[in-house]
mmCIF file of N, CA and C in Angstrom:
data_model
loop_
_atom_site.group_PDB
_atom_site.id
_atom_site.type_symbol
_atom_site.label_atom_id
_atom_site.label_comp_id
_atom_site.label_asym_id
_atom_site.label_seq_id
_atom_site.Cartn_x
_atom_site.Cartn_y
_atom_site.Cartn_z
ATOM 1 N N UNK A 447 -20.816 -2.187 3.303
ATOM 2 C CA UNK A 447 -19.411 -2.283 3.675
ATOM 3 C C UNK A 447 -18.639 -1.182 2.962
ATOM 4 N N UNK A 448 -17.514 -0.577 3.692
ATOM 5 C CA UNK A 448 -16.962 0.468 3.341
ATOM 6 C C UNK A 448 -15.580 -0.137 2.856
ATOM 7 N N UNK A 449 -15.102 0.019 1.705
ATOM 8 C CA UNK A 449 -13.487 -0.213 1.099
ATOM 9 C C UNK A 449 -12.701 0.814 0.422
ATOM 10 N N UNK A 450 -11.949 0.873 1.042
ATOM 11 C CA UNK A 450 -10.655 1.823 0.504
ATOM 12 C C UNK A 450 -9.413 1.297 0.072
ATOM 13 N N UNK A 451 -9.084 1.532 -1.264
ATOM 14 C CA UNK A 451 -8.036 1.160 -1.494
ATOM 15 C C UNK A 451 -7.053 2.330 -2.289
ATOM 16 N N UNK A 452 -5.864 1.706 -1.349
ATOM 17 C CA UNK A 452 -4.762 2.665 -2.211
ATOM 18 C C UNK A 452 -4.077 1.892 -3.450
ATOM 19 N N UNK A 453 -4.572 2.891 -4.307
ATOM 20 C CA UNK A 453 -4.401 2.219 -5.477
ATOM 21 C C UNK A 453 -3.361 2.743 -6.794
ATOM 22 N N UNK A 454 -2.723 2.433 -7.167
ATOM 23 C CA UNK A 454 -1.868 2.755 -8.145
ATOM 24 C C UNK A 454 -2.305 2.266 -9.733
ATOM 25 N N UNK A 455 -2.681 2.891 -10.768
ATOM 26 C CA UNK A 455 -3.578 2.608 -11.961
ATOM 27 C C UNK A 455 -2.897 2.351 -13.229
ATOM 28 N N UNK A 456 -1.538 2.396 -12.389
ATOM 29 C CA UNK A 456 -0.111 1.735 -13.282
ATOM 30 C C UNK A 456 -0.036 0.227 -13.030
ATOM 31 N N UNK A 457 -0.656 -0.115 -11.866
ATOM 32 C CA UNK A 457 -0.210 -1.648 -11.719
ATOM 33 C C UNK A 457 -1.663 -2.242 -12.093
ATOM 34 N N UNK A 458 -1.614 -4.094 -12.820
ATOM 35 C CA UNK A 458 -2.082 -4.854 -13.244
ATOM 36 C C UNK A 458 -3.058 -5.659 -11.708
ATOM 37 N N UNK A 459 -2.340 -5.293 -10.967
ATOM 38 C CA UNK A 459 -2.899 -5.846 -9.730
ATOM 39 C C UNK A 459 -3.509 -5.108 -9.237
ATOM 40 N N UNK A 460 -3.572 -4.052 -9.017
ATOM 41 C CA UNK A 460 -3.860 -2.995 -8.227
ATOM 42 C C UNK A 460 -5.394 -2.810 -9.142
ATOM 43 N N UNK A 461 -5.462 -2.743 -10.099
ATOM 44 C CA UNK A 461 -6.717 -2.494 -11.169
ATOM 45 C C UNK A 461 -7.273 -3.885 -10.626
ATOM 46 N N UNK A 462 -6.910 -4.831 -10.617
ATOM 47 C CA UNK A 462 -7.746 -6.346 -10.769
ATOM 48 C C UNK A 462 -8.228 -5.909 -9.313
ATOM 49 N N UNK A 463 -7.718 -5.891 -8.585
ATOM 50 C CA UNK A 463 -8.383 -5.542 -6.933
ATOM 51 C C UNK A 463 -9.659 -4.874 -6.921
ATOM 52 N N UNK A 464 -9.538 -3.304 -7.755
ATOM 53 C CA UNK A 464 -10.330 -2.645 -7.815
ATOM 54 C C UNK A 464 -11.280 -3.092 -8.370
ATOM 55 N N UNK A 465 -11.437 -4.167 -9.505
ATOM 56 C CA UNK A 465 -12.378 -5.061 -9.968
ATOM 57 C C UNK A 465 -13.023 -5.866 -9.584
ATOM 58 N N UNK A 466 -12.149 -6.923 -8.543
ATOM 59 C CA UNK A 466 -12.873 -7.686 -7.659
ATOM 60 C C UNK A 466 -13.806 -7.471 -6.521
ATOM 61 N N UNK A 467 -13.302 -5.972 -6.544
ATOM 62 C CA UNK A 467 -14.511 -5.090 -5.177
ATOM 63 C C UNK A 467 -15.637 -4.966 -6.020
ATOM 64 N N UNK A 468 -15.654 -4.213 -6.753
ATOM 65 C CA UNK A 468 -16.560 -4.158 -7.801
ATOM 66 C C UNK A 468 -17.716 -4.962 -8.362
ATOM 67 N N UNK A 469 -16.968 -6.611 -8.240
ATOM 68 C CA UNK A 469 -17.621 -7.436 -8.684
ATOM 69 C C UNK A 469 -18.730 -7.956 -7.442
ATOM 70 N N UNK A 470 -18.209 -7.437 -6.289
ATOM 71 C CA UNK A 470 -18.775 -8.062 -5.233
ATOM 72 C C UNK A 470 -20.135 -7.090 -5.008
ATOM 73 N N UNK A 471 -20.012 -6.149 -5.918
ATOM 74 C CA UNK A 471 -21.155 -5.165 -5.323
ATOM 75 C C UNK A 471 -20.786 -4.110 -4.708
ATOM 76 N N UNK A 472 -19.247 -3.704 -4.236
ATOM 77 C CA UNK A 472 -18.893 -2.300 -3.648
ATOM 78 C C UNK A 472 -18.164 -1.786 -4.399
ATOM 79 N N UNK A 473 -18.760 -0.146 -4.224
ATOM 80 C CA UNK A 473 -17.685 0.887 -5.045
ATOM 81 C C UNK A 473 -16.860 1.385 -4.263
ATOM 82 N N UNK A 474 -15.659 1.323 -4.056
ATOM 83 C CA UNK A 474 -14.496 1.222 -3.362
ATOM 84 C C UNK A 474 -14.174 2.787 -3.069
ATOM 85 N N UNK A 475 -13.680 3.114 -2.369
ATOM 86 C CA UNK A 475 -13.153 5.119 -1.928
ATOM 87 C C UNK A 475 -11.687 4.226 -2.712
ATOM 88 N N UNK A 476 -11.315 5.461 -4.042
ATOM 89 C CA UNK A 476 -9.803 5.078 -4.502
ATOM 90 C C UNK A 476 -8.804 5.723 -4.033
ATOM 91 N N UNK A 477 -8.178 5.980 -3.223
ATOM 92 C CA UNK A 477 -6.976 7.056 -3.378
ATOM 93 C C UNK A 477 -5.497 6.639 -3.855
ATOM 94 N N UNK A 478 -5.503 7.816 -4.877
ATOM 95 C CA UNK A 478 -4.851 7.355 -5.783
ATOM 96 C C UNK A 478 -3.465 7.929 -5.083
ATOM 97 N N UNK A 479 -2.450 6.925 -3.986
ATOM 98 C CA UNK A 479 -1.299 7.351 -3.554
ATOM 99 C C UNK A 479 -0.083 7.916 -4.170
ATOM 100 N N UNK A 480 -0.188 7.376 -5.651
ATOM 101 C CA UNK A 480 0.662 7.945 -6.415
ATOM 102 C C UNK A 480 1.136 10.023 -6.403
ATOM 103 N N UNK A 481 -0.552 10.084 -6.546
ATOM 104 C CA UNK A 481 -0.555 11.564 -6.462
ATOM 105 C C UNK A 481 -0.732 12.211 -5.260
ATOM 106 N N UNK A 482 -1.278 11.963 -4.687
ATOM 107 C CA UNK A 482 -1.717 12.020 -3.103
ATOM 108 C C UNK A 482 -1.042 10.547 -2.040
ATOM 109 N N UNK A 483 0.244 11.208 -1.799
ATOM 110 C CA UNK A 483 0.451 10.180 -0.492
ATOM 111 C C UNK A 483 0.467 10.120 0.575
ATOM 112 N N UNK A 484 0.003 9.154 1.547
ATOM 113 C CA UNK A 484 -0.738 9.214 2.995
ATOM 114 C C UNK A 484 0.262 9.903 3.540
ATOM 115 N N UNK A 485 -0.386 10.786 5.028
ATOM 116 C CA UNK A 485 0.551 11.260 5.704
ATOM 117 C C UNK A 485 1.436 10.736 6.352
ATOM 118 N N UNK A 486 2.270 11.374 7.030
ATOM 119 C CA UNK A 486 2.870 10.056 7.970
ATOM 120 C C UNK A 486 2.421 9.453 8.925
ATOM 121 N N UNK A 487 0.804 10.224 9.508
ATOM 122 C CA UNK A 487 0.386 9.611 10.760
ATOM 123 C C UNK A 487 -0.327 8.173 10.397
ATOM 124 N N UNK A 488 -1.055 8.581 8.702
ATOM 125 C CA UNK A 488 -1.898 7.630 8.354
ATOM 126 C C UNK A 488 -0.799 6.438 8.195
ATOM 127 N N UNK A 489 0.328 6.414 7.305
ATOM 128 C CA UNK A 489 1.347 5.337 7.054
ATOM 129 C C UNK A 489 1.346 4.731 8.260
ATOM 130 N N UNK A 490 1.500 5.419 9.445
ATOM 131 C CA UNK A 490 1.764 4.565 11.023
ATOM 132 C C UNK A 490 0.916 3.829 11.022
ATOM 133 N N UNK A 491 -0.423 4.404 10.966
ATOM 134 C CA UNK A 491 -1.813 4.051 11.428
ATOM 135 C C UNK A 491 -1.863 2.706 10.099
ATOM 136 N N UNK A 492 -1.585 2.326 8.857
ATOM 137 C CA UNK A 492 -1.793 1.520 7.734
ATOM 138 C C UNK A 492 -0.647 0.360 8.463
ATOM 139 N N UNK A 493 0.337 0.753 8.587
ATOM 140 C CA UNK A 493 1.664 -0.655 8.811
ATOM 141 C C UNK A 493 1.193 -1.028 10.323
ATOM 142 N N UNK A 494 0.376 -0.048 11.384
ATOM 143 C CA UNK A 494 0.029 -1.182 12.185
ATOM 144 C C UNK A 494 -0.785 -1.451 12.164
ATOM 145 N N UNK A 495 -1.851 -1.068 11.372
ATOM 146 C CA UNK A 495 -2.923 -2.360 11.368
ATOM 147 C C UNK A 495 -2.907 -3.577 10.624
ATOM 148 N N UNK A 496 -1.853 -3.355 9.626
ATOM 149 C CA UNK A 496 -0.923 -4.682 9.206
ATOM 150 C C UNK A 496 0.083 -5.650 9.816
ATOM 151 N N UNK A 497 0.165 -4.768 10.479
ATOM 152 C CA UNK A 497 1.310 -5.463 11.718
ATOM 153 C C UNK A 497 2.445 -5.843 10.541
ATOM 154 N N UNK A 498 3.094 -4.588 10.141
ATOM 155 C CA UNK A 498 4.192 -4.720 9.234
ATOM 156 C C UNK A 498 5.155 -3.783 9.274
ATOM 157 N N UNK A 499 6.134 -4.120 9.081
ATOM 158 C CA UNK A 499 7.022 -2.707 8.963
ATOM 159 C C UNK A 499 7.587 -1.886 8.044
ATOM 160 N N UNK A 500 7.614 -0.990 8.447
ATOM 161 C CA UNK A 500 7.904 -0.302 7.023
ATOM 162 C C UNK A 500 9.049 -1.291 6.074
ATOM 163 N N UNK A 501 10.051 -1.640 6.557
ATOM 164 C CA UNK A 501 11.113 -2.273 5.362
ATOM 165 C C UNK A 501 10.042 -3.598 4.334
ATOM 166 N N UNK A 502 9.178 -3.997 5.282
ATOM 167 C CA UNK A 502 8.063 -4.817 4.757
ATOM 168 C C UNK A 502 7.217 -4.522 3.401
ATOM 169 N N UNK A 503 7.124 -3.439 3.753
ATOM 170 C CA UNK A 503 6.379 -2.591 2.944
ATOM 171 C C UNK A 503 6.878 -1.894 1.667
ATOM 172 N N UNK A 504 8.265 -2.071 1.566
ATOM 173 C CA UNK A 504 8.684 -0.812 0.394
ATOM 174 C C UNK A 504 9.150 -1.953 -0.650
ATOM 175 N N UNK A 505 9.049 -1.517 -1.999
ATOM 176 C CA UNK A 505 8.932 -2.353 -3.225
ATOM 177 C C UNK A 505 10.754 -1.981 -3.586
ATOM 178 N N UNK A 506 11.049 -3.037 -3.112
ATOM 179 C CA UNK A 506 12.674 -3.266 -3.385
ATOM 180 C C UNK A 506 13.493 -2.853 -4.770
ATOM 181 N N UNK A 507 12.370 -3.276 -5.665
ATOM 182 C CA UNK A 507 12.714 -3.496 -7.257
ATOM 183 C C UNK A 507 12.538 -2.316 -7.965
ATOM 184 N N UNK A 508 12.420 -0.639 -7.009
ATOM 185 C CA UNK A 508 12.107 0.573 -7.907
ATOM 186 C C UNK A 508 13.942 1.191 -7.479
ATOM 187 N N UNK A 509 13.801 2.118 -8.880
ATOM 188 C CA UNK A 509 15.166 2.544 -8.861
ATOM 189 C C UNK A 509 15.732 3.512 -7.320
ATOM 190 N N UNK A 510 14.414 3.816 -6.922
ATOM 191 C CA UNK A 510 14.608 4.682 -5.524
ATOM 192 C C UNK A 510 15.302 3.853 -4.505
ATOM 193 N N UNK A 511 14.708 2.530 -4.590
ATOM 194 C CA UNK A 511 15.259 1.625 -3.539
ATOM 195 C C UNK A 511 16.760 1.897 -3.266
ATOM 196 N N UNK A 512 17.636 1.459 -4.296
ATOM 197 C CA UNK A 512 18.716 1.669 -4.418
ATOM 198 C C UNK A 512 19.450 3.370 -4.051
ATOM 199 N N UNK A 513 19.003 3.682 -5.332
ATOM 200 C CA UNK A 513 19.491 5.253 -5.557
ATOM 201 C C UNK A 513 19.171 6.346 -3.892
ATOM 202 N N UNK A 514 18.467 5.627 -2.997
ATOM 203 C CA UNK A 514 18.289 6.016 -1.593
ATOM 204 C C UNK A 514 18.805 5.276 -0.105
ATOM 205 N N UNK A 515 19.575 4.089 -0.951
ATOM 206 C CA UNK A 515 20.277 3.416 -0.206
ATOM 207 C C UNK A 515 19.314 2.733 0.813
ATOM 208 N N UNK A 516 18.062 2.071 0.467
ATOM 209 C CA UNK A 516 17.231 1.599 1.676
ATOM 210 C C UNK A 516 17.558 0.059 1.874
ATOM 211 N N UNK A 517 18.389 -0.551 1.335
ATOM 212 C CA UNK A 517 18.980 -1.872 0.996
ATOM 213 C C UNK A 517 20.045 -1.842 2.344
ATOM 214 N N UNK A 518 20.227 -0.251 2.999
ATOM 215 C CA UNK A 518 21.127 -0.421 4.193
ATOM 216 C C UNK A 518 20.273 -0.379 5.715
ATOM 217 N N UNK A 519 20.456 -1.893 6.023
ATOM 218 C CA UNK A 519 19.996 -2.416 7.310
ATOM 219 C C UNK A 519 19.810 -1.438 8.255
ATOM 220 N N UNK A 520 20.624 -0.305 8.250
ATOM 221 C CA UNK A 520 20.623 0.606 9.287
ATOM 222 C C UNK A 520 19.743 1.641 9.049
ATOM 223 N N UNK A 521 19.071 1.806 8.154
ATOM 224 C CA UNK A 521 17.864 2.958 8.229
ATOM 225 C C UNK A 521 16.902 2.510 9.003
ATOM 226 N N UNK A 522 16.464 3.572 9.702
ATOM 227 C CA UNK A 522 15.323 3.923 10.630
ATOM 228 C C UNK A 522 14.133 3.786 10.038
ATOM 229 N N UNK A 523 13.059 2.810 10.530
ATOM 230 C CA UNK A 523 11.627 2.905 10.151
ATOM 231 C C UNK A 523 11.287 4.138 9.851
ATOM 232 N N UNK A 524 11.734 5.630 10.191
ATOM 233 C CA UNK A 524 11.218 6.794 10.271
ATOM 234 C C UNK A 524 11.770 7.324 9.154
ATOM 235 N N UNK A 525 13.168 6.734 8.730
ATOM 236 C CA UNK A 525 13.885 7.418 7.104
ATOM 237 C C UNK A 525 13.425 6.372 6.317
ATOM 238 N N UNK A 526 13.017 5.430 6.577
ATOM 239 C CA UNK A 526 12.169 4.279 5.410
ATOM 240 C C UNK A 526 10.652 5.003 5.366
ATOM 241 N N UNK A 527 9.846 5.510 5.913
ATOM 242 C CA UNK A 527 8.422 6.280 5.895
ATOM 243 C C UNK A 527 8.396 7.477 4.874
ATOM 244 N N UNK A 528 9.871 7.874 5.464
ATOM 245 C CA UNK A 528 9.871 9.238 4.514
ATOM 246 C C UNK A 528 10.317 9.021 3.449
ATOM 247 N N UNK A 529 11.013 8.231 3.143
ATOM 248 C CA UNK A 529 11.280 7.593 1.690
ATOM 249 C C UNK A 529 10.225 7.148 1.146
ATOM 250 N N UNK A 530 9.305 6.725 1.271
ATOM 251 C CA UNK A 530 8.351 6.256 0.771
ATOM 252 C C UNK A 530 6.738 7.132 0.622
ATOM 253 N N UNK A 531 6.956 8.288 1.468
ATOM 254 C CA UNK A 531 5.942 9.035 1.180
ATOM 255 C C UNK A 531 6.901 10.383 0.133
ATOM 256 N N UNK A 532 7.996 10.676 0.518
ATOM 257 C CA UNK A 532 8.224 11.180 -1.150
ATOM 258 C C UNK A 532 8.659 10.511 -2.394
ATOM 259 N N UNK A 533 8.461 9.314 -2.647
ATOM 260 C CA UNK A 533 8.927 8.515 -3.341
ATOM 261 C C UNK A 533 7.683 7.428 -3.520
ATOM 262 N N UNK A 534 6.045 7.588 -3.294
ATOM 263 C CA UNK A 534 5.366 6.489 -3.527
ATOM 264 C C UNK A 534 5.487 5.317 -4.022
ATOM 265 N N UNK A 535 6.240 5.672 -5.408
ATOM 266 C CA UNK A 535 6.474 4.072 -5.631
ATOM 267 C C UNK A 535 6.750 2.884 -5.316
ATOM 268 N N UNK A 536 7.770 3.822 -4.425
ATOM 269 C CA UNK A 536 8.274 2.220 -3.269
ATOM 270 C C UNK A 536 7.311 1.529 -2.217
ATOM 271 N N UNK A 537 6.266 2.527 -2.277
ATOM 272 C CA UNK A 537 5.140 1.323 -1.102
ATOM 273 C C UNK A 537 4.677 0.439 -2.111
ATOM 274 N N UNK A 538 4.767 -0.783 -1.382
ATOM 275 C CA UNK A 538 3.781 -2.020 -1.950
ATOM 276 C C UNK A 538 2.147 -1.676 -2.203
ATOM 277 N N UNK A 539 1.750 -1.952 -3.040
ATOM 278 C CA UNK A 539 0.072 -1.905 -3.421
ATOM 279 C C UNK A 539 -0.404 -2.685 -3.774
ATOM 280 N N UNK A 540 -1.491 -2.770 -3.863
ATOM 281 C CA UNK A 540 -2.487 -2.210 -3.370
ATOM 282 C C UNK A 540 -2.362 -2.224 -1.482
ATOM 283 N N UNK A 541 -3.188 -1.519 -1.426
ATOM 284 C CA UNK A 541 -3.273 -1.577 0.154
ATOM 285 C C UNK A 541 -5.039 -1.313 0.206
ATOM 286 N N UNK A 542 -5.605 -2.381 0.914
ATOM 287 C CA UNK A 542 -6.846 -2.286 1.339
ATOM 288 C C UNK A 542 -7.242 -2.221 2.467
ATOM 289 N N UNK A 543 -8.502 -1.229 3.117
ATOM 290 C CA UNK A 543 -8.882 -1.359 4.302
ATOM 291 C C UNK A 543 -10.101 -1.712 4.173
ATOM 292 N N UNK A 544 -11.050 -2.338 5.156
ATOM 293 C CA UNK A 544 -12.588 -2.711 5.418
ATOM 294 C C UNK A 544 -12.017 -2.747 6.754
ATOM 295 N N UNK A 545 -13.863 -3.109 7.253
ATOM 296 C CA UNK A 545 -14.007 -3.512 8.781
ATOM 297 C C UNK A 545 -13.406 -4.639 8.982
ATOM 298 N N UNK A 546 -12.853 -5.382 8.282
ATOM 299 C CA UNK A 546 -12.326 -7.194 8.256
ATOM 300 C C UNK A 546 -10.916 -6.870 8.817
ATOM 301 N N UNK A 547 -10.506 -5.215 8.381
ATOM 302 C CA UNK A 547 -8.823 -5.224 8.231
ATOM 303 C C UNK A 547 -8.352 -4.937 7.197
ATOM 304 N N UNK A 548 -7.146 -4.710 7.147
ATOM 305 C CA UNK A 548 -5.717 -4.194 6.473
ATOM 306 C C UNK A 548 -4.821 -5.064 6.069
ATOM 307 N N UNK A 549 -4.600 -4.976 4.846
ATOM 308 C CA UNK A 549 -3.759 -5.648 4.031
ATOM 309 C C UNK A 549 -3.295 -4.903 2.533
ATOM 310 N N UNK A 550 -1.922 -5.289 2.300
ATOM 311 C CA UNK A 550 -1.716 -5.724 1.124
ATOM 312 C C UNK A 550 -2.188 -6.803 0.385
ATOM 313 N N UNK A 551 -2.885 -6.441 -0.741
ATOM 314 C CA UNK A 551 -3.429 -7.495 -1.632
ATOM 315 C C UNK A 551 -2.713 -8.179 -2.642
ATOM 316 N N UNK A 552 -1.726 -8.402 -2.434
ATOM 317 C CA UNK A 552 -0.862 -9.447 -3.369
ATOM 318 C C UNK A 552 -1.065 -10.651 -3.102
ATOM 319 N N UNK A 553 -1.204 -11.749 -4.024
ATOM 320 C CA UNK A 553 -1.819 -11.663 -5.161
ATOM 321 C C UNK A 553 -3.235 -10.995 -4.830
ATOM 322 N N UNK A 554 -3.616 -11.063 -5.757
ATOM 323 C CA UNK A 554 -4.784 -9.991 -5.530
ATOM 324 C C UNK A 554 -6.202 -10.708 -5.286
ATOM 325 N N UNK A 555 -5.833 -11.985 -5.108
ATOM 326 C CA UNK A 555 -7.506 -12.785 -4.244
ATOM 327 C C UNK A 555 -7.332 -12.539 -2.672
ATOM 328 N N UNK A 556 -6.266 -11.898 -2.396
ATOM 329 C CA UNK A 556 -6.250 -11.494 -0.960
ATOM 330 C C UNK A 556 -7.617 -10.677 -0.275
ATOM 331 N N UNK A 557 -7.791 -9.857 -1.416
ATOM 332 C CA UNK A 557 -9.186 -8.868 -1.037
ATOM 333 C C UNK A 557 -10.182 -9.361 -0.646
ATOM 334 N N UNK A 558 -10.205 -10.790 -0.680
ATOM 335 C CA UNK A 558 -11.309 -11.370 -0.711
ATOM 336 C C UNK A 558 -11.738 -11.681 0.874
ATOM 337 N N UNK A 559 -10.355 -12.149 1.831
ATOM 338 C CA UNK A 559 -10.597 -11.948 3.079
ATOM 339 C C UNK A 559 -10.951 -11.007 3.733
ATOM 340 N N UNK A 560 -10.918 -9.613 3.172
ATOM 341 C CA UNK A 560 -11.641 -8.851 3.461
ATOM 342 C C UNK A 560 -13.000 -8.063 3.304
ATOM 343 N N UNK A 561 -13.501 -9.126 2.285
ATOM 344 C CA UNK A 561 -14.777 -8.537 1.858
ATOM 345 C C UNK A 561 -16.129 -9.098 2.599
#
């Protein structure tokens, strides 16, 4: 089985994920979004195989949220994408893919439906 996760090595969750793959017997593809963030075709291609939307997706509680005004109802899925691919922080993480599917792994026994 093939797993990819976008992973951030700042978060407590995001590491435990990477552990629980681990534990199962797979070494996971990491990309580390922080430094490298998905393009915009891949972001399309990640929120619909989540069937989520971008406002779904962006971590409310970083100072960008605000300081970029994404708290206003009226931004475009397309100025919420780009906020978030120059601004990584604001995507939610982990984000995992397998053949099972796409998800955010919060809490982080989520991975498990996909393993």
């Amino acid at each position: 089985m093939s797993v990819t996760i976008y992973h951030n090595d700042r978060s407590t969750t995001s590491l435990a994920v990477v552990e629980i793959v681990r534990a199962a017997g797979i070494e996971p593809v990491i990309i580390e979004y922080m430094k490298t963030p998905p393009s915009h075709e891949a972001m399309l291609a990640l929120l619909l195989a989540m069937d989520m939307t971008p406002r779904a997706l962006l971590r409310t509680r970083e100072r960008a949220y605000l300081s970029l005004q994404l708290d206003d109802e009226g931004k475009t899925d397309r100025q919420i994408i780009d906020a978030m691919l120059a601004h990584p922080e604001l995507i939610e993480r982990p984000i995992v893919v397998t053949e099972m599917g796409v998800k955010v792994c919060r809490p982080k026994t989520k991975v498990l439906e996909l393993l």
